[in-house]
mmCIF file with all atom_site columns, C-alpha atoms in Angstrom:
data_model
loop_
_atom_site.group_PDB
_atom_site.id
_atom_site.type_symbol
_atom_site.label_atom_id
_atom_site.label_alt_id
_atom_site.label_comp_id
_atom_site.label_asym_id
_atom_site.label_entity_id
_atom_site.label_seq_id
_atom_site.pdbx_PDB_ins_code
_atom_site.Cartn_x
_atom_site.Cartn_y
_atom_site.Cartn_z
_atom_site.occupancy
_atom_site.B_iso_or_equiv
_atom_site.pdbx_formal_charge
_atom_site.auth_seq_id
_atom_site.auth_comp_id
_atom_site.auth_asym_id
_atom_site.auth_atom_id
_atom_site.pdbx_PDB_model_num
ATOM 1   C CA . MET A 1 1   ? -156.100 9.668   112.129 1.00 0.00 ? 1   MET A CA 1
ATOM 2   C CA . ASN A 1 2   ? -157.145 6.839   114.425 1.00 0.00 ? 2   ASN A CA 1
ATOM 3   C CA . LEU A 1 3   ? -160.061 5.005   112.786 1.00 0.00 ? 3   LEU A CA 1
ATOM 4   C CA . GLU A 1 4   ? -162.093 4.250   115.885 1.00 0.00 ? 4   GLU A CA 1
ATOM 5   C CA . LYS A 1 5   ? -164.946 1.743   115.970 1.00 0.00 ? 5   LYS A CA 1
ATOM 6   C CA . ILE A 1 6   ? -167.740 4.316   116.257 1.00 0.00 ? 6   ILE A CA 1
ATOM 7   C CA . HIS A 1 7   ? -168.260 7.428   114.131 1.00 0.00 ? 7   HIS A CA 1
ATOM 8   C CA . TYR A 1 8   ? -171.091 9.880   114.704 1.00 0.00 ? 8   TYR A CA 1
ATOM 9   C CA . ARG A 1 9   ? -172.607 11.808  111.786 1.00 0.00 ? 9   ARG A CA 1
ATOM 10  C CA . THR A 1 10  ? -174.026 15.143  112.908 1.00 0.00 ? 10  THR A CA 1
ATOM 11  C CA . LEU A 1 11  ? -177.526 16.264  111.957 1.00 0.00 ? 11  LEU A CA 1
ATOM 12  C CA . SER A 1 12  ? -177.517 19.967  112.891 1.00 0.00 ? 12  SER A CA 1
ATOM 13  C CA . ARG A 1 13  ? -177.493 22.721  110.274 1.00 0.00 ? 13  ARG A CA 1
ATOM 14  C CA . THR A 1 14  ? -176.580 25.742  112.416 1.00 0.00 ? 14  THR A CA 1
ATOM 15  C CA . VAL A 1 15  ? -173.289 26.384  114.203 1.00 0.00 ? 15  VAL A CA 1
ATOM 16  C CA . ASN A 1 16  ? -174.711 26.621  117.723 1.00 0.00 ? 16  ASN A CA 1
ATOM 17  C CA . GLU A 1 17  ? -176.834 23.503  117.339 1.00 0.00 ? 17  GLU A CA 1
ATOM 18  C CA . LEU A 1 18  ? -173.911 21.647  115.807 1.00 0.00 ? 18  LEU A CA 1
ATOM 19  C CA . LEU A 1 19  ? -171.514 22.491  118.625 1.00 0.00 ? 19  LEU A CA 1
ATOM 20  C CA . THR A 1 20  ? -174.137 21.527  121.217 1.00 0.00 ? 20  THR A CA 1
ATOM 21  C CA . GLU A 1 21  ? -174.739 18.223  119.419 1.00 0.00 ? 21  GLU A CA 1
ATOM 22  C CA . ILE A 1 22  ? -171.007 17.466  119.252 1.00 0.00 ? 22  ILE A CA 1
ATOM 23  C CA . ASN A 1 23  ? -170.541 18.334  122.924 1.00 0.00 ? 23  ASN A CA 1
ATOM 24  C CA . THR A 1 24  ? -173.399 15.999  123.897 1.00 0.00 ? 24  THR A CA 1
ATOM 25  C CA . VAL A 1 25  ? -172.127 12.947  122.009 1.00 0.00 ? 25  VAL A CA 1
ATOM 26  C CA . THR A 1 26  ? -168.479 13.423  122.975 1.00 0.00 ? 26  THR A CA 1
ATOM 27  C CA . LYS A 1 27  ? -169.512 13.431  126.629 1.00 0.00 ? 27  LYS A CA 1
ATOM 28  C CA . ALA A 1 28  ? -171.169 10.074  125.933 1.00 0.00 ? 28  ALA A CA 1
ATOM 29  C CA . GLY A 1 29  ? -167.900 8.597   124.650 1.00 0.00 ? 29  GLY A CA 1
ATOM 30  C CA . ILE A 1 30  ? -167.741 9.495   120.933 1.00 0.00 ? 30  ILE A CA 1
ATOM 31  C CA . ASN A 1 31  ? -164.305 10.593  119.695 1.00 0.00 ? 31  ASN A CA 1
ATOM 32  C CA . THR A 1 32  ? -164.827 10.620  115.909 1.00 0.00 ? 32  THR A CA 1
ATOM 33  C CA . ILE A 1 33  ? -167.268 13.126  114.432 1.00 0.00 ? 33  ILE A CA 1
ATOM 34  C CA . ARG A 1 34  ? -168.502 13.215  110.837 1.00 0.00 ? 34  ARG A CA 1
ATOM 35  C CA . ILE A 1 35  ? -169.751 16.701  109.874 1.00 0.00 ? 35  ILE A CA 1
ATOM 36  C CA . ASN A 1 36  ? -171.808 17.201  106.714 1.00 0.00 ? 36  ASN A CA 1
ATOM 37  C CA . ALA A 1 37  ? -169.757 20.133  105.460 1.00 0.00 ? 37  ALA A CA 1
ATOM 38  C CA . SER A 1 38  ? -172.023 20.637  102.446 1.00 0.00 ? 38  SER A CA 1
ATOM 39  C CA . HIS A 1 39  ? -174.497 22.282  104.849 1.00 0.00 ? 39  HIS A CA 1
ATOM 40  C CA . PHE A 1 40  ? -172.065 25.131  105.593 1.00 0.00 ? 40  PHE A CA 1
ATOM 41  C CA . LYS A 1 41  ? -170.137 27.798  103.693 1.00 0.00 ? 41  LYS A CA 1
ATOM 42  C CA . ALA A 1 42  ? -166.340 27.832  103.886 1.00 0.00 ? 42  ALA A CA 1
ATOM 43  C CA . GLU A 1 43  ? -166.173 30.753  106.334 1.00 0.00 ? 43  GLU A CA 1
ATOM 44  C CA . ILE A 1 44  ? -168.643 29.001  108.651 1.00 0.00 ? 44  ILE A CA 1
ATOM 45  C CA . LEU A 1 45  ? -166.571 25.815  108.560 1.00 0.00 ? 45  LEU A CA 1
ATOM 46  C CA . GLU A 1 46  ? -163.538 27.835  109.621 1.00 0.00 ? 46  GLU A CA 1
ATOM 47  C CA . GLU A 1 47  ? -165.570 29.158  112.544 1.00 0.00 ? 47  GLU A CA 1
ATOM 48  C CA . ILE A 1 48  ? -166.630 25.622  113.469 1.00 0.00 ? 48  ILE A CA 1
ATOM 49  C CA . GLU A 1 49  ? -163.053 24.397  113.148 1.00 0.00 ? 49  GLU A CA 1
ATOM 50  C CA . ASP A 1 50  ? -161.874 26.969  115.700 1.00 0.00 ? 50  ASP A CA 1
ATOM 51  C CA . CYS A 1 51  ? -164.440 25.716  118.228 1.00 0.00 ? 51  CYS A CA 1
ATOM 52  C CA . LEU A 1 52  ? -163.680 21.997  118.042 1.00 0.00 ? 52  LEU A CA 1
ATOM 53  C CA . PRO A 1 53  ? -161.458 20.266  120.641 1.00 0.00 ? 53  PRO A CA 1
ATOM 54  C CA . SER A 1 54  ? -158.000 19.494  119.265 1.00 0.00 ? 54  SER A CA 1
ATOM 55  C CA . GLU A 1 55  ? -158.173 15.860  120.458 1.00 0.00 ? 55  GLU A CA 1
ATOM 56  C CA . LEU A 1 56  ? -161.360 15.166  118.471 1.00 0.00 ? 56  LEU A CA 1
ATOM 57  C CA . ASN A 1 57  ? -161.160 13.104  115.266 1.00 0.00 ? 57  ASN A CA 1
ATOM 58  C CA . VAL A 1 58  ? -163.043 15.156  112.666 1.00 0.00 ? 58  VAL A CA 1
ATOM 59  C CA . ILE A 1 59  ? -164.131 14.036  109.203 1.00 0.00 ? 59  ILE A CA 1
ATOM 60  C CA . PHE A 1 60  ? -165.734 16.581  106.887 1.00 0.00 ? 60  PHE A CA 1
ATOM 61  C CA . GLU A 1 61  ? -168.212 15.121  104.427 1.00 0.00 ? 61  GLU A CA 1
ATOM 62  C CA . ASN A 1 62  ? -168.273 16.758  100.981 1.00 0.00 ? 62  ASN A CA 1
ATOM 63  C CA . PRO A 1 63  ? -166.585 20.028  101.987 1.00 0.00 ? 63  PRO A CA 1
ATOM 64  C CA . PRO A 1 64  ? -167.013 22.980  99.580  1.00 0.00 ? 64  PRO A CA 1
ATOM 65  C CA . HIS A 1 65  ? -164.203 23.434  97.062  1.00 0.00 ? 65  HIS A CA 1
ATOM 66  C CA . ASP A 1 66  ? -163.241 26.833  98.476  1.00 0.00 ? 66  ASP A CA 1
ATOM 67  C CA . TYR A 1 67  ? -162.625 25.427  101.965 1.00 0.00 ? 67  TYR A CA 1
ATOM 68  C CA . SER A 1 68  ? -159.145 24.218  102.885 1.00 0.00 ? 68  SER A CA 1
ATOM 69  C CA . VAL A 1 69  ? -159.567 21.159  105.110 1.00 0.00 ? 69  VAL A CA 1
ATOM 70  C CA . PRO A 1 70  ? -156.899 20.998  107.866 1.00 0.00 ? 70  PRO A CA 1
ATOM 71  C CA . LYS A 1 71  ? -154.369 18.182  107.432 1.00 0.00 ? 71  LYS A CA 1
ATOM 72  C CA . ASN A 1 72  ? -155.314 16.541  110.713 1.00 0.00 ? 72  ASN A CA 1
ATOM 73  C CA . TYR A 1 73  ? -158.939 16.187  109.543 1.00 0.00 ? 73  TYR A CA 1
ATOM 74  C CA . GLY A 1 74  ? -160.425 13.487  107.344 1.00 0.00 ? 74  GLY A CA 1
ATOM 75  C CA . ILE A 1 75  ? -162.508 13.858  104.195 1.00 0.00 ? 75  ILE A CA 1
ATOM 76  C CA . HIS A 1 76  ? -165.511 11.747  103.198 1.00 0.00 ? 76  HIS A CA 1
ATOM 77  C CA . ASP A 1 77  ? -166.434 12.150  99.546  1.00 0.00 ? 77  ASP A CA 1
ATOM 78  C CA . THR A 1 78  ? -169.635 10.854  97.966  1.00 0.00 ? 78  THR A CA 1
ATOM 79  C CA . GLY A 1 79  ? -168.776 12.057  94.462  1.00 0.00 ? 79  GLY A CA 1
ATOM 80  C CA . SER A 1 80  ? -167.800 10.065  91.399  1.00 0.00 ? 80  SER A CA 1
ATOM 81  C CA . LEU A 1 81  ? -164.986 7.553   91.234  1.00 0.00 ? 81  LEU A CA 1
ATOM 82  C CA . GLU A 1 82  ? -162.966 9.999   89.156  1.00 0.00 ? 82  GLU A CA 1
ATOM 83  C CA . SER A 1 83  ? -163.422 12.818  91.688  1.00 0.00 ? 83  SER A CA 1
ATOM 84  C CA . LEU A 1 84  ? -162.197 10.467  94.413  1.00 0.00 ? 84  LEU A CA 1
ATOM 85  C CA . ARG A 1 85  ? -159.111 9.594   92.376  1.00 0.00 ? 85  ARG A CA 1
ATOM 86  C CA . LEU A 1 86  ? -158.329 13.298  91.935  1.00 0.00 ? 86  LEU A CA 1
ATOM 87  C CA . LEU A 1 87  ? -158.956 13.987  95.629  1.00 0.00 ? 87  LEU A CA 1
ATOM 88  C CA . LYS A 1 88  ? -156.646 11.158  96.667  1.00 0.00 ? 88  LYS A CA 1
ATOM 89  C CA . ASP A 1 89  ? -153.913 12.492  94.353  1.00 0.00 ? 89  ASP A CA 1
ATOM 90  C CA . ARG A 1 90  ? -154.248 16.022  95.770  1.00 0.00 ? 90  ARG A CA 1
ATOM 91  C CA . LYS A 1 91  ? -154.597 15.031  99.427  1.00 0.00 ? 91  LYS A CA 1
ATOM 92  C CA . LYS A 1 92  ? -152.086 12.203  99.758  1.00 0.00 ? 92  LYS A CA 1
ATOM 93  C CA . ASP A 1 93  ? -151.618 12.651  103.512 1.00 0.00 ? 93  ASP A CA 1
ATOM 94  C CA . PHE A 1 94  ? -155.322 12.846  104.362 1.00 0.00 ? 94  PHE A CA 1
ATOM 95  C CA . THR A 1 95  ? -157.648 10.192  105.754 1.00 0.00 ? 95  THR A CA 1
ATOM 96  C CA . ILE A 1 96  ? -160.135 9.744   102.896 1.00 0.00 ? 96  ILE A CA 1
ATOM 97  C CA . GLY A 1 97  ? -163.257 7.599   102.857 1.00 0.00 ? 97  GLY A CA 1
ATOM 98  C CA . ALA A 1 98  ? -166.213 7.066   100.555 1.00 0.00 ? 98  ALA A CA 1
ATOM 99  C CA . THR A 1 99  ? -169.647 5.452   100.385 1.00 0.00 ? 99  THR A CA 1
ATOM 100 C CA . GLY A 1 100 ? -170.305 2.254   98.437  1.00 0.00 ? 100 GLY A CA 1
ATOM 101 C CA . ILE A 1 101 ? -173.909 1.574   97.449  1.00 0.00 ? 101 ILE A CA 1
ATOM 102 C CA . SER A 1 102 ? -173.508 -1.424  95.165  1.00 0.00 ? 102 SER A CA 1
ATOM 103 C CA . LEU A 1 103 ? -171.082 -4.313  94.947  1.00 0.00 ? 103 LEU A CA 1
ATOM 104 C CA . ALA A 1 104 ? -169.489 -2.660  91.888  1.00 0.00 ? 104 ALA A CA 1
ATOM 105 C CA . ASP A 1 105 ? -169.005 0.548   93.910  1.00 0.00 ? 105 ASP A CA 1
ATOM 106 C CA . CYS A 1 106 ? -167.273 -1.334  96.686  1.00 0.00 ? 106 CYS A CA 1
ATOM 107 C CA . LYS A 1 107 ? -164.951 -3.229  94.351  1.00 0.00 ? 107 LYS A CA 1
ATOM 108 C CA . ASN A 1 108 ? -163.968 -0.049  92.458  1.00 0.00 ? 108 ASN A CA 1
ATOM 109 C CA . LEU A 1 109 ? -163.459 1.959   95.652  1.00 0.00 ? 109 LEU A CA 1
ATOM 110 C CA . ASP A 1 110 ? -161.437 -0.896  97.152  1.00 0.00 ? 110 ASP A CA 1
ATOM 111 C CA . LEU A 1 111 ? -158.918 -0.471  94.320  1.00 0.00 ? 111 LEU A CA 1
ATOM 112 C CA . LEU A 1 112 ? -158.333 3.151   95.388  1.00 0.00 ? 112 LEU A CA 1
ATOM 113 C CA . GLN A 1 113 ? -156.978 1.952   98.755  1.00 0.00 ? 113 GLN A CA 1
ATOM 114 C CA . LEU A 1 114 ? -159.010 4.445   100.774 1.00 0.00 ? 114 LEU A CA 1
ATOM 115 C CA . ALA A 1 115 ? -158.795 4.651   104.556 1.00 0.00 ? 115 ALA A CA 1
ATOM 116 C CA . TYR A 1 116 ? -162.304 3.220   104.914 1.00 0.00 ? 116 TYR A CA 1
ATOM 117 C CA . LEU A 1 117 ? -165.498 2.427   103.041 1.00 0.00 ? 117 LEU A CA 1
ATOM 118 C CA . GLU A 1 118 ? -169.007 3.177   104.313 1.00 0.00 ? 118 GLU A CA 1
ATOM 119 C CA . ILE A 1 119 ? -171.870 0.863   103.337 1.00 0.00 ? 119 ILE A CA 1
ATOM 120 C CA . PRO A 1 120 ? -175.446 1.926   104.220 1.00 0.00 ? 120 PRO A CA 1
ATOM 121 C CA . LEU A 1 121 ? -177.786 -0.769  105.512 1.00 0.00 ? 121 LEU A CA 1
ATOM 122 C CA . GLN A 1 122 ? -180.756 0.986   103.914 1.00 0.00 ? 122 GLN A CA 1
ATOM 123 C CA . ILE A 1 123 ? -181.036 3.237   100.875 1.00 0.00 ? 123 ILE A CA 1
ATOM 124 C CA . ASN A 1 124 ? -183.529 6.078   101.233 1.00 0.00 ? 124 ASN A CA 1
ATOM 125 C CA . TYR A 1 125 ? -183.437 7.343   97.672  1.00 0.00 ? 125 TYR A CA 1
ATOM 126 C CA . SER A 1 126 ? -184.117 6.054   94.182  1.00 0.00 ? 126 SER A CA 1
ATOM 127 C CA . SER A 1 127 ? -181.058 4.493   92.572  1.00 0.00 ? 127 SER A CA 1
ATOM 128 C CA . LYS A 1 128 ? -180.387 2.527   89.395  1.00 0.00 ? 128 LYS A CA 1
ATOM 129 C CA . LYS A 1 129 ? -177.715 0.601   91.278  1.00 0.00 ? 129 LYS A CA 1
ATOM 130 C CA . ALA A 1 130 ? -178.353 -2.712  93.018  1.00 0.00 ? 130 ALA A CA 1
ATOM 131 C CA . PRO A 1 131 ? -177.621 -1.782  96.660  1.00 0.00 ? 131 PRO A CA 1
ATOM 132 C CA . ILE A 1 132 ? -176.024 -3.983  99.298  1.00 0.00 ? 132 ILE A CA 1
ATOM 133 C CA . LEU A 1 133 ? -178.994 -4.073  101.672 1.00 0.00 ? 133 LEU A CA 1
ATOM 134 C CA . GLY A 1 134 ? -179.098 -4.998  105.334 1.00 0.00 ? 134 GLY A CA 1
ATOM 135 C CA . THR A 1 135 ? -176.807 -6.932  107.591 1.00 0.00 ? 135 THR A CA 1
ATOM 136 C CA . GLU A 1 136 ? -177.161 -9.950  105.282 1.00 0.00 ? 136 GLU A CA 1
ATOM 137 C CA . GLY A 1 137 ? -175.768 -7.993  102.330 1.00 0.00 ? 137 GLY A CA 1
ATOM 138 C CA . ILE A 1 138 ? -172.707 -6.856  104.283 1.00 0.00 ? 138 ILE A CA 1
ATOM 139 C CA . ALA A 1 139 ? -172.247 -10.355 105.733 1.00 0.00 ? 139 ALA A CA 1
ATOM 140 C CA . ALA A 1 140 ? -172.101 -11.734 102.185 1.00 0.00 ? 140 ALA A CA 1
ATOM 141 C CA . LEU A 1 141 ? -169.368 -9.232  101.318 1.00 0.00 ? 141 LEU A CA 1
ATOM 142 C CA . ILE A 1 142 ? -167.243 -9.432  104.463 1.00 0.00 ? 142 ILE A CA 1
ATOM 143 C CA . PRO A 1 143 ? -168.316 -12.562 106.396 1.00 0.00 ? 143 PRO A CA 1
ATOM 144 C CA . LYS A 1 144 ? -166.745 -13.435 109.727 1.00 0.00 ? 144 LYS A CA 1
ATOM 145 C CA . GLU A 1 145 ? -166.668 -17.112 108.798 1.00 0.00 ? 145 GLU A CA 1
ATOM 146 C CA . THR A 1 146 ? -166.291 -18.591 105.324 1.00 0.00 ? 146 THR A CA 1
ATOM 147 C CA . GLU A 1 147 ? -167.165 -22.071 104.147 1.00 0.00 ? 147 GLU A CA 1
ATOM 148 C CA . TYR A 1 148 ? -164.026 -22.561 102.051 1.00 0.00 ? 148 TYR A CA 1
ATOM 149 C CA . GLY A 1 149 ? -161.621 -20.167 103.761 1.00 0.00 ? 149 GLY A CA 1
ATOM 150 C CA . TRP A 1 150 ? -161.968 -17.426 101.148 1.00 0.00 ? 150 TRP A CA 1
ATOM 151 C CA . VAL A 1 151 ? -164.613 -15.146 99.607  1.00 0.00 ? 151 VAL A CA 1
ATOM 152 C CA . ILE A 1 152 ? -164.536 -14.434 95.882  1.00 0.00 ? 152 ILE A CA 1
ATOM 153 C CA . MET A 1 153 ? -166.121 -10.953 96.170  1.00 0.00 ? 153 MET A CA 1
ATOM 154 C CA . SER A 1 154 ? -164.481 -9.779  99.405  1.00 0.00 ? 154 SER A CA 1
ATOM 155 C CA . ILE A 1 155 ? -162.814 -6.383  99.828  1.00 0.00 ? 155 ILE A CA 1
ATOM 156 C CA . ASN A 1 156 ? -159.747 -5.317  101.808 1.00 0.00 ? 156 ASN A CA 1
ATOM 157 C CA . THR A 1 157 ? -160.725 -1.750  102.744 1.00 0.00 ? 157 THR A CA 1
ATOM 158 C CA . PRO A 1 158 ? -162.025 -1.362  106.331 1.00 0.00 ? 158 PRO A CA 1
ATOM 159 C CA . VAL A 1 159 ? -165.841 -1.200  106.227 1.00 0.00 ? 159 VAL A CA 1
ATOM 160 C CA . TYR A 1 160 ? -168.174 0.949   108.337 1.00 0.00 ? 160 TYR A CA 1
ATOM 161 C CA . ALA A 1 161 ? -171.912 0.251   108.332 1.00 0.00 ? 161 ALA A CA 1
ATOM 162 C CA . SER A 1 162 ? -174.305 3.210   108.428 1.00 0.00 ? 162 SER A CA 1
ATOM 163 C CA . GLY A 1 163 ? -178.062 3.720   108.393 1.00 0.00 ? 163 GLY A CA 1
ATOM 164 C CA . ILE A 1 164 ? -178.349 1.667   111.565 1.00 0.00 ? 164 ILE A CA 1
ATOM 165 C CA . ARG A 1 165 ? -181.775 1.806   113.228 1.00 0.00 ? 165 ARG A CA 1
ATOM 166 C CA . THR A 1 166 ? -181.466 -0.644  116.123 1.00 0.00 ? 166 THR A CA 1
ATOM 167 C CA . LEU A 1 167 ? -178.916 -2.084  118.510 1.00 0.00 ? 167 LEU A CA 1
ATOM 168 C CA . GLN A 1 168 ? -179.900 -5.538  117.238 1.00 0.00 ? 168 GLN A CA 1
ATOM 169 C CA . GLU A 1 169 ? -178.507 -4.675  113.802 1.00 0.00 ? 169 GLU A CA 1
ATOM 170 C CA . ILE A 1 170 ? -175.149 -3.875  115.389 1.00 0.00 ? 170 ILE A CA 1
ATOM 171 C CA . LYS A 1 171 ? -175.208 -7.186  117.259 1.00 0.00 ? 171 LYS A CA 1
ATOM 172 C CA . GLU A 1 172 ? -175.826 -9.036  113.983 1.00 0.00 ? 172 GLU A CA 1
ATOM 173 C CA . LEU A 1 173 ? -173.066 -7.148  112.198 1.00 0.00 ? 173 LEU A CA 1
ATOM 174 C CA . ALA A 1 174 ? -170.587 -7.886  114.993 1.00 0.00 ? 174 ALA A CA 1
ATOM 175 C CA . ARG A 1 175 ? -171.560 -11.564 115.024 1.00 0.00 ? 175 ARG A CA 1
ATOM 176 C CA . ASN A 1 176 ? -171.610 -12.175 111.272 1.00 0.00 ? 176 ASN A CA 1
ATOM 177 C CA . THR A 1 177 ? -169.195 -9.732  109.620 1.00 0.00 ? 177 THR A CA 1
ATOM 178 C CA . THR A 1 178 ? -165.690 -8.305  109.886 1.00 0.00 ? 178 THR A CA 1
ATOM 179 C CA . ILE A 1 179 ? -166.765 -4.636  109.862 1.00 0.00 ? 179 ILE A CA 1
ATOM 180 C CA . GLN A 1 180 ? -164.314 -2.093  111.222 1.00 0.00 ? 180 GLN A CA 1
ATOM 181 C CA . GLY A 1 181 ? -167.116 -0.164  112.911 1.00 0.00 ? 181 GLY A CA 1
ATOM 182 C CA . VAL A 1 182 ? -170.371 1.749   112.568 1.00 0.00 ? 182 VAL A CA 1
ATOM 183 C CA . VAL A 1 183 ? -171.535 5.254   111.682 1.00 0.00 ? 183 VAL A CA 1
ATOM 184 C CA . LEU A 1 184 ? -174.300 6.416   114.013 1.00 0.00 ? 184 LEU A CA 1
ATOM 185 C CA . ASP A 1 185 ? -176.773 9.256   113.539 1.00 0.00 ? 185 ASP A CA 1
ATOM 186 C CA . GLN A 1 186 ? -180.477 8.997   114.403 1.00 0.00 ? 186 GLN A CA 1
ATOM 187 C CA . LEU A 1 187 ? -180.038 5.966   116.676 1.00 0.00 ? 187 LEU A CA 1
ATOM 188 C CA . LEU A 1 188 ? -177.738 7.895   119.010 1.00 0.00 ? 188 LEU A CA 1
ATOM 189 C CA . TYR A 1 189 ? -179.389 11.287  118.454 1.00 0.00 ? 189 TYR A CA 1
ATOM 190 C CA . ARG A 1 190 ? -182.752 9.999   119.751 1.00 0.00 ? 190 ARG A CA 1
ATOM 191 C CA . GLU A 1 191 ? -181.307 7.981   122.647 1.00 0.00 ? 191 GLU A CA 1
ATOM 192 C CA . SER A 1 192 ? -181.800 9.557   126.090 1.00 0.00 ? 192 SER A CA 1
ATOM 193 C CA . ASN A 1 193 ? -179.000 7.554   127.761 1.00 0.00 ? 193 ASN A CA 1
ATOM 194 C CA . LYS A 1 194 ? -176.301 8.025   125.124 1.00 0.00 ? 194 LYS A CA 1
ATOM 195 C CA . ALA A 1 195 ? -173.406 6.882   127.324 1.00 0.00 ? 195 ALA A CA 1
ATOM 196 C CA . LYS A 1 196 ? -175.122 3.543   128.044 1.00 0.00 ? 196 LYS A CA 1
ATOM 197 C CA . LEU A 1 197 ? -175.796 2.970   124.343 1.00 0.00 ? 197 LEU A CA 1
ATOM 198 C CA . ILE A 1 198 ? -172.185 3.739   123.393 1.00 0.00 ? 198 ILE A CA 1
ATOM 199 C CA . LYS A 1 199 ? -170.909 1.391   126.083 1.00 0.00 ? 199 LYS A CA 1
ATOM 200 C CA . SER A 1 200 ? -173.136 -1.405  124.743 1.00 0.00 ? 200 SER A CA 1
ATOM 201 C CA . ILE A 1 201 ? -172.017 -0.836  121.161 1.00 0.00 ? 201 ILE A CA 1
ATOM 202 C CA . LYS A 1 202 ? -168.347 -0.831  122.131 1.00 0.00 ? 202 LYS A CA 1
ATOM 203 C CA . SER A 1 203 ? -168.811 -4.157  123.908 1.00 0.00 ? 203 SER A CA 1
ATOM 204 C CA . TYR A 1 204 ? -170.102 -5.710  120.647 1.00 0.00 ? 204 TYR A CA 1
ATOM 205 C CA . LEU A 1 205 ? -167.420 -4.190  118.417 1.00 0.00 ? 205 LEU A CA 1
ATOM 206 C CA . LYS A 1 206 ? -164.378 -5.401  120.337 1.00 0.00 ? 206 LYS A CA 1
#
């Protein structure tokens, strides 16, 4: 799967709304869709799968255990480190990504050699972990420029930033970090001129 610069995480919870949402953002220039598969039963996911364009990059997030994800799709798993290890062993040919909340998460997930790692800019739930917050937190982990030519806590897995609320945050990430790309949701969902926003984001993430 081609890991493009921009992923879009869907928000809809019904099939018709989901397909309409996907159609809208793909027309605006999005080619990689992240679907929260935990919202749907296996038979519904099969129905959705049949309706998606073959050229679309699709990543299912936390799919149910009784659903067989097609080989050309990706899987994003937010489970434990052990569940990710088992998933990677079972699905060797799949594009697999995960979410890192803390620095320890990111270092442990980096060792698994996943296709990508997602780091949220904001955490909306209570956690005992010390999260990597904001553009400054990601810049400390994967800076674009380093004072001594190396970073002791850096990671090698391609990083995607999520939880983005403004275009300014993307500008700062592009200027100060080596992120692979971004995961959009509400920012793009609320935007009336989606194509213009996507064009602007692509210009920053060259």
